[in-house]
């Protein structure tokens, strides 16, 4: 059950936890929270997506509670904000968005993979991969009383869905699992990054 | 375990998913979201209530992830917003509230039914039926950074509780299950609709 | 599995449910909600923390749905707001914060205890104890579209973490379980109360 199709799935997940921990803590700094507030935001951003996925597929207790490396990676990410702090006002905002795109891609791929391991059908695996990728950010934004990025940004959930779908398709076509995952992750990351860069939009349906 | 007491439970659930999908997507249009944003809102509105119920009774993975007909119904509901779009400015607001009352009633009945199937005691079945009915709308409103209808509208959770209680009571009195469910659903729908129409209020306890 | 290490764990939990039910309902009064609105807030405040813990450790259905005494305690707490109502404008605000500190401590201790019963490692038990303590308040605040206390108050999650850690440490040192739980609860309560009284702060990392 827990033998990954993709080698280094755990590594992918750990890097994602580090990045999301870092990003959540930075959101806490921006919101002028205290030390504990930004640790909480770091953990929430790093774990909620995976926890929702694990609850839905019945992987209980969730992996982030079973394996000490995940909390450690998220904590390290949140703590690294201290080191960035002296230079935080010179970090360009787009670099945060790129960090976020990277973590989104890593989590989406790892989530799809884990859902497949638990015998979910392909469409559900794509959905759960997307939820893994966007879930943490949604809860972080809700806690900060903001409308979540996933609803505001045009190509966000879309990038995750495309990346996860491509990965599932590549696995169906008997590509090597590591290749399929890499392909899905890169496409998700590229799509999200280009969307930030070029201000790509999906069609809006406005009443105004 | 999965043989329903009420015939056509699945049909009830599917119509509810269609209506909530439609309604969630309309909320997305009103909030000026993009295409993906309103699909997300449609899915969230249609599934969160049932997913919370399924997690609480241990029906994992939740039925909305196991059965392709549920996502399809919700998607069809969300997509039908396209067809309504040209006439959306002439749709009266009360018709949305009536749609919502219908979906609330269908989900409340189906949720009560499923909780009873999983051997929950009557009071818990009423509670879970209510959660099934109101849950999706709560999460939709939270994502839009609004105080949920269930807290603002006077007769909303109340209508679901009355309808679910009546259904459970009718089952205790050995009424035919289909009759009990119909009775509960109609009373919930009627109560909510009349409350909208007549601006019925529960007592307020204001400090102001 | 369900034999508690700490005697009277259920009693601790019931008092906590009463206090959180009372406090949630008061928050509903302050927000000018109707009768049903403040019952919903009372239940949400009293149960969400424990339900999240139970879902994460696989104790399904959650204890608050299995044991009629928990909803009854929360309902009694919410209902007692009626009796306080005539004198509600003379209740000082700090007394609400002390009520909250008491409920936080009781839930944190009970949550840690239950996590240990389900064989969670010590660090996870501390985390789950904290989630049990703060979870209900977080969801209550999110429903009221406010940034949760746990992110705004400096010593809140911190107090729970310190109390739970002390309890786990005392159990490791072979103290009597009842003593360990009492110690953890008192320290959590004292820390939170003193923080309210003295306006203690954790370091902030502000961009402003």
Coordinates of C-alpha atoms in Angstrom, one line a residue:
Chain A
X1 CA 0.0 0.0 0.0
X2 CA 2.7 2.5 1.0
X3 CA 5.3 1.6 -1.6
X4 CA 5.4 4.6 -3.9
X5 CA 5.1 4.2 -7.7
X6 CA 7.3 7.2 -8.0
X7 CA 10.7 7.0 -6.4
X8 CA 11.5 9.9 -4.1
X9 CA 7.8 10.7 -3.5
X10 CA 8.7 11.4 0.1
X11 CA 11.5 13.8 -1.0
X12 CA 9.0 15.7 -3.2
X13 CA 6.6 15.9 -0.3
X14 CA 9.3 17.1 2.1
X15 CA 10.4 19.9 -0.3
X16 CA 6.8 20.9 -0.7
X17 CA 6.3 21.0 3.1
X18 CA 9.4 23.2 3.4
X19 CA 8.3 25.6 0.8
X20 CA 4.7 25.9 2.0
X21 CA 5.9 26.3 5.6
X22 CA 8.1 29.1 4.5
X23 CA 5.3 30.7 2.5
X24 CA 2.7 30.4 5.2
X25 CA 5.1 32.0 7.7
X26 CA 5.8 34.8 5.3
X27 CA 2.0 35.4 5.0
X28 CA 2.0 35.6 8.8
X29 CA 4.7 38.3 8.7
X30 CA 2.9 40.3 6.1
X31 CA -0.3 40.0 8.3
X32 CA 1.8 41.3 11.3
X33 CA 1.2 38.2 13.4
X34 CA 3.3 37.1 16.3
X35 CA 5.8 34.2 16.5
X36 CA 3.2 31.6 17.3
X37 CA 0.8 33.0 14.7
X38 CA 3.2 32.5 11.9
X39 CA 4.2 29.0 13.0
X40 CA 0.5 28.1 13.0
X41 CA 0.1 29.6 9.5
X42 CA 3.2 27.7 8.3
X43 CA 1.9 24.4 9.6
X44 CA -1.6 25.0 8.3
X45 CA -0.3 25.9 4.8
X46 CA 2.0 22.9 4.7
X47 CA -0.4 20.2 6.0
X48 CA -4.1 20.9 5.5
X49 CA -4.1 19.9 1.8
X50 CA -2.5 16.5 2.6
X51 CA -4.6 16.0 5.7
X52 CA -7.8 16.5 3.7
X53 CA -6.6 14.1 1.1
X54 CA -5.7 11.5 3.7
X55 CA -9.0 11.8 5.5
X56 CA -10.8 11.3 2.2
X57 CA -8.9 8.2 1.1
X58 CA -8.9 6.8 4.6
X59 CA -5.2 7.1 5.3
X60 CA -5.6 7.6 9.0
X61 CA -3.7 8.9 10.9
X62 CA -2.5 11.3 8.1
X63 CA 1.1 10.9 7.0
X64 CA 2.0 14.4 8.4
X65 CA 1.2 13.1 11.9
X66 CA 2.9 9.7 11.5
X67 CA 6.2 10.8 10.1
X68 CA 8.3 13.3 12.1
X69 CA 10.1 14.4 8.9
X70 CA 7.1 16.3 7.6
X71 CA 6.5 18.6 10.6
X72 CA 10.3 19.1 10.8
X73 CA 10.4 20.2 7.2
X74 CA 7.5 22.6 7.6
X75 CA 9.0 24.0 10.8
X76 CA 12.4 24.4 9.1
X77 CA 10.6 26.3 6.3
X78 CA 8.8 28.6 8.8
X79 CA 12.0 29.1 10.8
X80 CA 14.0 30.0 7.7
X81 CA 11.8 33.2 7.6
X82 CA 14.1 34.4 10.4
X83 CA 17.0 34.3 8.1
X84 CA 15.2 36.0 5.3
X85 CA 13.9 38.6 7.7
X86 CA 16.7 41.1 7.4
X87 CA 16.3 41.1 3.6
X88 CA 12.6 40.6 3.5
X89 CA 11.7 44.0 2.2
X90 CA 14.0 43.5 -0.8
X91 CA 12.4 40.1 -1.8
X92 CA 10.3 40.8 -4.8
X93 CA 6.7 39.7 -4.5
X94 CA 6.8 37.6 -7.7
X95 CA 9.4 35.3 -6.0
X96 CA 6.8 34.4 -3.4
X97 CA 4.4 33.5 -6.2
X98 CA 7.1 31.3 -7.8
X99 CA 7.8 29.6 -4.5
X100 CA 4.0 29.0 -4.2
X101 CA 3.9 27.6 -7.8
X102 CA 6.7 25.2 -6.9
X103 CA 5.0 24.0 -3.8
X104 CA 1.7 23.7 -5.6
X105 CA 3.3 21.5 -8.3
X106 CA 5.1 19.2 -5.8
X107 CA 2.0 18.7 -3.7
X108 CA -0.3 18.2 -6.7
X109 CA 2.0 15.4 -8.0
X110 CA 2.5 13.8 -4.6
X111 CA -1.2 13.9 -3.9
X112 CA -2.1 12.4 -7.3
X113 CA 0.4 9.6 -6.6
X114 CA -0.9 8.8 -3.2
X115 CA -4.5 8.8 -4.3
X116 CA -3.5 6.3 -7.1
X117 CA -1.7 4.2 -4.4
X118 CA -5.0 4.0 -2.5
X119 CA -6.8 2.7 -5.7
X120 CA -8.8 5.9 -6.5
X121 CA -10.0 6.1 -10.1
X122 CA -8.0 8.5 -12.3
X123 CA -10.5 11.4 -12.2
X124 CA -10.6 11.2 -8.4
X125 CA -6.8 11.0 -8.3
X126 CA -6.6 14.3 -10.3
X127 CA -9.2 15.9 -8.0
X128 CA -7.3 14.8 -4.9
X129 CA -4.0 15.9 -6.3
X130 CA -5.5 19.3 -6.9
X131 CA -7.0 19.4 -3.4
X132 CA -3.6 18.5 -1.9
X133 CA -2.0 21.3 -3.8
X134 CA -4.5 24.1 -3.1
X135 CA -5.9 23.0 0.3
X136 CA -3.3 24.4 2.5
X137 CA -3.4 27.8 0.9
X138 CA -7.2 27.9 1.0
X139 CA -7.3 27.3 4.8
X140 CA -4.4 29.8 5.3
X141 CA -6.4 32.5 3.4
X142 CA -9.6 31.7 5.2
X143 CA -7.8 32.1 8.6
X144 CA -6.6 35.5 7.4
X145 CA -10.3 36.3 6.5
X146 CA -9.4 36.6 2.8
X147 CA -11.0 35.1 -0.3
X148 CA -8.6 32.3 -1.2
X149 CA -6.2 32.6 -4.1
X150 CA -7.8 29.5 -5.7
X151 CA -10.9 31.6 -6.3
X152 CA -9.2 34.8 -7.2
X153 CA -6.3 33.7 -9.4
X154 CA -7.3 32.7 -12.8
X155 CA -4.8 29.9 -13.5
X156 CA -4.2 28.2 -10.2
X157 CA -6.5 25.2 -9.6
X158 CA -6.4 25.0 -13.4
X159 CA -2.6 24.5 -13.5
X160 CA -2.9 21.8 -10.9
X161 CA -5.7 20.0 -12.7
X162 CA -3.8 20.1 -16.0
X163 CA -0.5 18.9 -14.4
X164 CA -2.3 16.0 -12.5
X165 CA -4.3 15.0 -15.6
X166 CA -1.1 14.9 -17.7
X167 CA 0.6 12.7 -15.0
X168 CA -2.3 10.3 -14.9
X169 CA -2.5 10.2 -18.7
X170 CA 1.3 9.5 -19.0
X171 CA 1.0 6.6 -16.5
X172 CA -1.9 5.2 -18.6
X173 CA 0.5 5.4 -21.6
X174 CA 3.0 3.3 -19.6
X175 CA 5.5 6.0 -19.2
X176 CA 8.0 5.5 -16.4
X177 CA 6.3 6.7 -13.2
X178 CA 9.2 9.1 -12.3
X179 CA 8.9 10.6 -15.8
X180 CA 5.1 10.9 -15.6
X181 CA 5.4 12.7 -12.3
X182 CA 8.2 15.0 -13.5
X183 CA 6.2 15.9 -16.6
X184 CA 3.0 16.7 -14.6
X185 CA 4.9 18.7 -12.1
X186 CA 6.8 20.8 -14.6
X187 CA 3.7 21.5 -16.7
X188 CA 1.8 22.6 -13.6
X189 CA 4.7 24.8 -12.5
X190 CA 5.2 26.3 -16.0
X191 CA 1.5 27.0 -16.5
X192 CA 1.2 28.7 -13.1
X193 CA 4.4 30.7 -13.5
X194 CA 3.5 31.9 -17.1
X195 CA 0.1 32.8 -15.8
X196 CA 1.6 35.0 -13.2
X197 CA 4.1 36.5 -15.6
X198 CA 1.7 37.2 -18.5
X199 CA -1.4 37.9 -16.3
X200 CA -3.2 35.1 -18.2
X201 CA -6.9 35.0 -17.5
X202 CA -9.7 32.6 -17.8
X203 CA -13.0 34.0 -19.1
X204 CA -15.0 35.9 -16.5
X205 CA -18.7 35.9 -16.3
X206 CA -19.5 39.2 -14.7
X207 CA -22.8 40.8 -13.9
X208 CA -21.3 44.2 -13.9
Chain B
X1 CA -25.1 -1.4 4.5
X2 CA -25.6 0.5 1.3
X3 CA -29.1 -0.7 0.5
X4 CA -31.3 2.4 1.0
X5 CA -34.4 2.3 3.1
X6 CA -35.9 4.9 0.8
X7 CA -36.1 4.0 -2.9
X8 CA -34.6 6.5 -5.2
X9 CA -32.3 7.9 -2.4
X10 CA -29.6 8.3 -5.1
X11 CA -32.0 10.2 -7.4
X12 CA -32.8 12.6 -4.5
X13 CA -29.1 13.1 -3.9
X14 CA -28.4 13.6 -7.6
X15 CA -31.1 16.3 -8.0
X16 CA -29.7 18.0 -4.9
X17 CA -26.1 17.9 -6.4
X18 CA -27.4 19.5 -9.6
X19 CA -29.2 22.3 -7.8
X20 CA -26.4 23.0 -5.4
X21 CA -23.9 22.9 -8.3
X22 CA -26.0 25.4 -10.1
X23 CA -26.5 27.6 -7.1
X24 CA -22.8 27.6 -6.1
X25 CA -21.8 28.6 -9.7
X26 CA -24.3 31.4 -9.6
X27 CA -22.8 32.6 -6.4
X28 CA -19.5 32.6 -8.3
X29 CA -20.9 34.7 -11.1
X30 CA -22.3 37.2 -8.6
X31 CA -18.9 37.4 -6.9
X32 CA -17.3 38.0 -10.4
X33 CA -15.1 34.9 -10.3
X34 CA -13.6 33.3 -13.3
X35 CA -14.6 30.0 -15.0
X36 CA -12.5 27.8 -12.6
X37 CA -13.6 29.8 -9.6
X38 CA -17.3 29.1 -10.2
X39 CA -16.7 25.5 -11.0
X40 CA -14.9 25.2 -7.6
X41 CA -17.8 27.0 -5.8
X42 CA -20.3 24.7 -7.6
X43 CA -18.4 21.5 -6.4
X44 CA -17.8 22.8 -2.9
X45 CA -21.5 23.8 -2.5
X46 CA -22.6 20.4 -3.8
X47 CA -20.2 18.1 -1.9
X48 CA -19.0 19.5 1.3
X49 CA -22.1 18.8 3.3
X50 CA -22.1 15.1 2.2
X51 CA -18.4 14.7 2.7
X52 CA -18.5 16.0 6.3
X53 CA -21.3 13.6 7.0
X54 CA -19.5 10.7 5.4
X55 CA -16.3 11.4 7.3
X56 CA -18.2 11.6 10.6
X57 CA -20.0 8.2 10.0
X58 CA -16.9 6.6 8.6
X59 CA -18.2 6.1 5.0
X60 CA -14.7 6.5 3.5
X61 CA -14.1 7.3 0.7
X62 CA -17.2 9.6 0.6
X63 CA -19.9 8.6 -1.9
X64 CA -19.3 11.8 -4.0
X65 CA -15.7 10.4 -4.8
X66 CA -16.8 6.8 -5.4
X67 CA -19.7 7.4 -7.8
X68 CA -19.1 9.3 -11.0
X69 CA -22.7 10.3 -11.2
X70 CA -22.4 12.8 -8.3
X71 CA -19.6 15.0 -9.8
X72 CA -21.3 14.7 -13.1
X73 CA -24.6 16.0 -11.7
X74 CA -22.8 18.9 -9.9
X75 CA -20.9 19.8 -13.0
X76 CA -24.0 19.7 -15.1
X77 CA -25.6 22.1 -12.6
X78 CA -22.6 24.4 -12.7
X79 CA -22.5 24.3 -16.5
X80 CA -26.2 25.0 -16.8
X81 CA -25.3 28.5 -15.6
X82 CA -24.0 29.2 -19.1
X83 CA -27.5 28.6 -20.5
X84 CA -29.0 30.8 -17.9
X85 CA -26.4 33.4 -18.4
X86 CA -28.1 35.5 -21.2
X87 CA -31.2 35.7 -19.0
X88 CA -29.4 35.9 -15.6
X89 CA -30.2 39.6 -15.0
X90 CA -33.9 38.8 -15.3
X91 CA -33.9 35.9 -12.9
X92 CA -35.6 37.1 -9.7
X93 CA -33.5 36.7 -6.5
X94 CA -36.3 34.8 -4.7
X95 CA -36.0 32.0 -7.3
X96 CA -32.4 31.4 -6.2
X97 CA -33.6 31.2 -2.6
X98 CA -36.3 28.7 -3.7
X99 CA -33.7 26.6 -5.6
X100 CA -31.6 26.6 -2.4
X101 CA -34.6 25.6 -0.3
X102 CA -35.2 22.7 -2.6
X103 CA -31.6 21.5 -2.5
X104 CA -31.5 22.0 1.3
X105 CA -34.5 19.7 1.7
X106 CA -33.3 17.0 -0.7
X107 CA -29.9 16.9 1.0
X108 CA -31.3 17.0 4.5
X109 CA -33.6 14.0 3.8
X110 CA -30.8 12.0 2.0
X111 CA -28.3 12.8 4.8
X112 CA -30.7 11.7 7.6
X113 CA -31.4 8.5 5.6
X114 CA -27.7 7.7 5.2
X115 CA -26.9 8.3 8.8
X116 CA -29.7 5.9 9.8
X117 CA -28.3 3.3 7.4
X118 CA -25.0 3.6 9.3
X119 CA -26.9 3.0 12.6
X120 CA -26.6 6.4 14.0
X121 CA -29.1 7.1 16.8
X122 CA -32.2 9.2 15.8
X123 CA -30.9 12.6 17.3
X124 CA -27.6 12.2 15.6
X125 CA -29.3 11.3 12.3
X126 CA -31.3 14.6 12.5
X127 CA -28.1 16.5 13.2
X128 CA -26.2 14.8 10.3
X129 CA -29.1 15.4 8.0
X130 CA -29.0 19.1 8.8
X131 CA -25.2 19.2 8.4
X132 CA -25.6 17.5 5.0
X133 CA -28.1 20.2 4.0
X134 CA -26.3 23.3 5.3
X135 CA -22.6 22.2 5.1
X136 CA -22.0 23.0 1.4
X137 CA -23.5 26.5 1.7
X138 CA -21.5 27.2 4.8
X139 CA -18.2 26.4 3.2
X140 CA -19.2 28.3 0.0
X141 CA -19.9 31.4 2.1
X142 CA -16.7 31.1 4.1
X143 CA -14.7 30.9 0.9
X144 CA -16.4 34.1 -0.2
X145 CA -15.5 35.6 3.2
X146 CA -19.1 36.1 4.2
X147 CA -20.9 35.1 7.4
X148 CA -22.8 32.0 6.3
X149 CA -26.6 32.0 5.6
X150 CA -27.1 29.4 8.3
X151 CA -26.1 32.1 10.9
X152 CA -27.8 35.0 9.2
X153 CA -31.1 33.5 8.0
X154 CA -33.6 32.9 10.7
X155 CA -35.3 29.8 9.5
X156 CA -32.7 27.8 7.7
X157 CA -31.0 25.2 9.9
X158 CA -34.3 25.3 11.8
X159 CA -36.2 24.1 8.7
X160 CA -33.8 21.3 8.1
X161 CA -34.0 20.2 11.8
X162 CA -37.8 20.2 11.7
X163 CA -37.9 18.3 8.4
X164 CA -35.3 15.7 9.5
X165 CA -37.0 15.2 12.9
X166 CA -40.4 14.7 11.3
X167 CA -38.9 12.1 8.9
X168 CA -37.2 10.2 11.8
X169 CA -40.5 10.4 13.8
X170 CA -42.5 9.1 10.9
X171 CA -40.1 6.2 10.5
X172 CA -40.5 5.4 14.2
X173 CA -44.3 5.4 13.7
X174 CA -43.7 2.8 11.0
X175 CA -44.8 4.9 8.1
X176 CA -43.4 3.8 4.8
X177 CA -39.9 5.1 4.3
X178 CA -40.6 6.8 1.0
X179 CA -43.6 8.5 2.7
X180 CA -41.5 9.5 5.7
X181 CA -38.8 11.0 3.5
X182 CA -41.3 12.9 1.3
X183 CA -43.0 14.3 4.3
X184 CA -39.8 15.5 5.9
X185 CA -38.6 17.0 2.7
X186 CA -41.8 18.8 1.9
X187 CA -42.1 20.3 5.4
X188 CA -38.5 21.5 5.3
X189 CA -39.0 23.0 1.9
X190 CA -42.3 24.6 2.9
X191 CA -40.9 26.0 6.1
X192 CA -37.9 27.6 4.4
X193 CA -39.9 28.9 1.5
X194 CA -42.6 30.5 3.8
X195 CA -39.8 32.0 5.9
X196 CA -38.4 33.7 2.8
X197 CA -41.8 34.8 1.6
X198 CA -43.1 36.1 5.0
X199 CA -39.7 37.2 6.4
X200 CA -40.3 35.0 9.4
X201 CA -37.9 35.5 12.2
X202 CA -36.7 33.6 15.3
X203 CA -36.3 35.7 18.4
X204 CA -33.1 37.8 18.5
X205 CA -31.1 38.5 21.6
X206 CA -29.4 41.7 20.8
X207 CA -27.1 43.8 22.9
X208 CA -27.9 46.8 20.8
Chain C
X1 CA -8.9 1.5 24.0
X2 CA -11.5 3.7 25.7
X3 CA -10.4 3.2 29.3
X4 CA -9.0 6.6 30.3
X5 CA -5.6 6.9 31.9
X6 CA -6.9 10.0 33.8
X7 CA -9.9 9.3 35.9
X8 CA -12.8 11.7 35.3
X9 CA -11.6 12.5 31.8
X10 CA -15.2 12.5 30.7
X11 CA -16.1 15.0 33.4
X12 CA -13.3 17.3 32.3
X13 CA -14.6 17.0 28.8
X14 CA -18.2 17.7 29.8
X15 CA -17.3 20.8 31.8
X16 CA -15.3 22.0 28.8
X17 CA -18.3 21.4 26.5
X18 CA -20.5 23.4 28.8
X19 CA -18.1 26.3 29.0
X20 CA -17.5 26.4 25.2
X21 CA -21.2 26.0 24.5
X22 CA -21.8 29.0 26.8
X23 CA -19.0 31.0 25.3
X24 CA -20.0 30.3 21.7
X25 CA -23.6 31.3 22.4
X26 CA -22.4 34.5 24.0
X27 CA -20.4 35.2 20.8
X28 CA -23.6 34.7 18.9
X29 CA -25.4 37.3 21.1
X30 CA -22.6 39.8 20.6
X31 CA -22.9 39.2 16.8
X32 CA -26.6 39.8 17.1
X33 CA -27.6 36.4 15.7
X34 CA -31.0 34.7 16.2
X35 CA -31.8 31.8 18.5
X36 CA -30.7 29.1 16.1
X37 CA -27.6 31.0 15.1
X38 CA -26.3 31.1 18.7
X39 CA -27.1 27.4 19.3
X40 CA -25.1 26.6 16.1
X41 CA -22.2 28.7 17.3
X42 CA -22.4 27.0 20.8
X43 CA -22.2 23.6 19.2
X44 CA -19.5 24.5 16.8
X45 CA -17.3 26.0 19.5
X46 CA -17.9 23.0 21.8
X47 CA -17.3 20.2 19.3
X48 CA -15.2 21.1 16.3
X49 CA -11.9 20.8 18.1
X50 CA -12.7 17.3 19.4
X51 CA -14.2 16.2 16.1
X52 CA -11.0 17.2 14.2
X53 CA -8.9 15.3 16.8
X54 CA -11.2 12.2 16.5
X55 CA -11.1 12.3 12.7
X56 CA -7.3 12.5 12.7
X57 CA -6.8 9.6 15.2
X58 CA -9.5 7.5 13.5
X59 CA -12.0 7.6 16.4
X60 CA -15.0 7.4 14.2
X61 CA -17.8 8.3 14.8
X62 CA -16.4 11.1 17.1
X63 CA -17.3 10.9 20.8
X64 CA -19.5 14.0 20.7
X65 CA -21.8 12.1 18.3
X66 CA -21.7 8.8 20.2
X67 CA -22.4 10.0 23.7
X68 CA -25.6 12.0 24.4
X69 CA -24.0 13.7 27.4
X70 CA -21.7 15.9 25.3
X71 CA -24.4 17.6 23.1
X72 CA -26.5 17.9 26.3
X73 CA -23.6 19.7 28.1
X74 CA -23.0 22.0 25.2
X75 CA -26.7 22.7 24.9
X76 CA -27.0 23.4 28.6
X77 CA -24.1 25.9 28.3
X78 CA -25.7 27.6 25.3
X79 CA -29.1 27.7 27.0
X80 CA -27.6 29.1 30.2
X81 CA -27.0 32.3 28.2
X82 CA -30.7 32.9 28.7
X83 CA -30.2 33.1 32.4
X84 CA -27.2 35.4 32.1
X85 CA -29.1 37.6 29.6
X86 CA -30.7 40.1 32.0
X87 CA -27.3 40.8 33.5
X88 CA -25.2 40.4 30.3
X89 CA -24.4 44.0 30.0
X90 CA -22.8 44.0 33.4
X91 CA -20.6 40.9 32.8
X92 CA -17.1 42.2 32.4
X93 CA -15.3 41.2 29.2
X94 CA -12.4 39.7 31.0
X95 CA -14.6 37.1 32.6
X96 CA -15.4 35.8 29.1
X97 CA -11.7 35.5 28.4
X98 CA -11.3 33.6 31.7
X99 CA -14.1 31.2 30.8
X100 CA -12.4 30.7 27.5
X101 CA -9.0 30.0 29.2
X102 CA -10.7 27.4 31.4
X103 CA -12.4 25.6 28.5
X104 CA -9.1 25.8 26.5
X105 CA -7.2 24.1 29.4
X106 CA -9.8 21.4 29.9
X107 CA -10.0 20.5 26.3
X108 CA -6.2 20.6 25.7
X109 CA -5.7 18.2 28.6
X110 CA -8.6 15.9 27.5
X111 CA -7.3 16.0 23.9
X112 CA -3.8 15.1 24.8
X113 CA -5.1 12.2 26.9
X114 CA -7.2 10.8 24.2
X115 CA -4.4 11.1 21.6
X116 CA -2.1 9.1 24.0
X117 CA -4.9 6.5 24.4
X118 CA -4.9 6.1 20.6
X119 CA -1.1 5.5 20.7
X120 CA 0.0 8.7 19.1
X121 CA 3.6 9.7 19.8
X122 CA 4.2 12.4 22.5
X123 CA 4.8 15.3 20.1
X124 CA 1.6 14.5 18.1
X125 CA -0.4 14.1 21.3
X126 CA 0.7 17.7 22.3
X127 CA -0.3 18.9 18.8
X128 CA -3.7 17.2 18.9
X129 CA -4.3 18.4 22.5
X130 CA -3.7 22.0 21.3
X131 CA -5.9 21.4 18.2
X132 CA -8.7 20.1 20.5
X133 CA -8.4 23.2 22.7
X134 CA -8.2 25.9 19.9
X135 CA -10.2 24.2 17.1
X136 CA -13.7 25.1 18.1
X137 CA -12.8 28.7 18.6
X138 CA -11.1 28.9 15.3
X139 CA -14.2 27.6 13.4
X140 CA -16.5 29.9 15.4
X141 CA -14.3 32.9 14.5
X142 CA -14.1 31.9 10.8
X143 CA -18.0 31.6 10.7
X144 CA -18.2 35.1 12.1
X145 CA -15.7 36.2 9.3
X146 CA -13.1 37.2 11.9
X147 CA -9.4 36.4 12.0
X148 CA -9.3 33.7 14.8
X149 CA -8.1 34.5 18.3
X150 CA -5.4 31.8 17.9
X151 CA -3.7 34.0 15.3
X152 CA -4.4 37.3 17.1
X153 CA -3.8 36.5 20.7
X154 CA -0.1 36.2 21.6
X155 CA -0.3 33.6 24.3
X156 CA -3.1 31.3 23.3
X157 CA -1.9 28.3 21.3
X158 CA 1.3 28.8 23.2
X159 CA -0.4 28.2 26.5
X160 CA -2.0 25.0 25.3
X161 CA 1.3 23.7 23.9
X162 CA 3.1 24.4 27.1
X163 CA 0.3 22.8 29.2
X164 CA 0.1 19.7 27.0
X165 CA 3.9 19.3 26.9
X166 CA 4.1 19.5 30.6
X167 CA 1.4 16.9 31.0
X168 CA 3.2 14.5 28.6
X169 CA 6.5 15.1 30.3
X170 CA 5.0 14.5 33.7
X171 CA 3.5 11.2 32.4
X172 CA 7.0 10.2 31.1
X173 CA 8.4 10.9 34.6
X174 CA 5.9 8.4 36.0
X175 CA 3.8 11.0 37.8
X176 CA 0.2 9.8 38.5
X177 CA -1.9 10.5 35.4
X178 CA -4.5 12.6 37.4
X179 CA -1.6 14.7 38.7
X180 CA 0.0 15.1 35.3
X181 CA -3.3 16.2 33.8
X182 CA -4.0 18.6 36.6
X183 CA -0.6 20.1 36.4
X184 CA -0.8 20.6 32.6
X185 CA -4.3 22.1 32.8
X186 CA -3.4 24.5 35.6
X187 CA -0.3 25.7 33.9
X188 CA -2.2 26.3 30.6
X189 CA -4.9 28.2 32.4
X190 CA -2.5 30.2 34.5
X191 CA -0.4 31.1 31.5
X192 CA -3.4 32.2 29.4
X193 CA -4.9 34.2 32.3
X194 CA -1.7 36.0 33.1
X195 CA -1.2 36.8 29.4
X196 CA -4.7 38.4 29.3
X197 CA -4.1 40.3 32.6
X198 CA -0.6 41.5 31.9
X199 CA -1.0 41.9 28.1
X200 CA 2.0 39.6 27.6
X201 CA 3.2 39.4 24.0
X202 CA 5.3 37.1 21.9
X203 CA 7.8 38.9 19.6
X204 CA 6.2 40.3 16.5
X205 CA 7.9 40.4 13.1
X206 CA 6.3 43.3 11.4
X207 CA 7.0 44.8 8.1
X208 CA 5.5 48.1 9.2

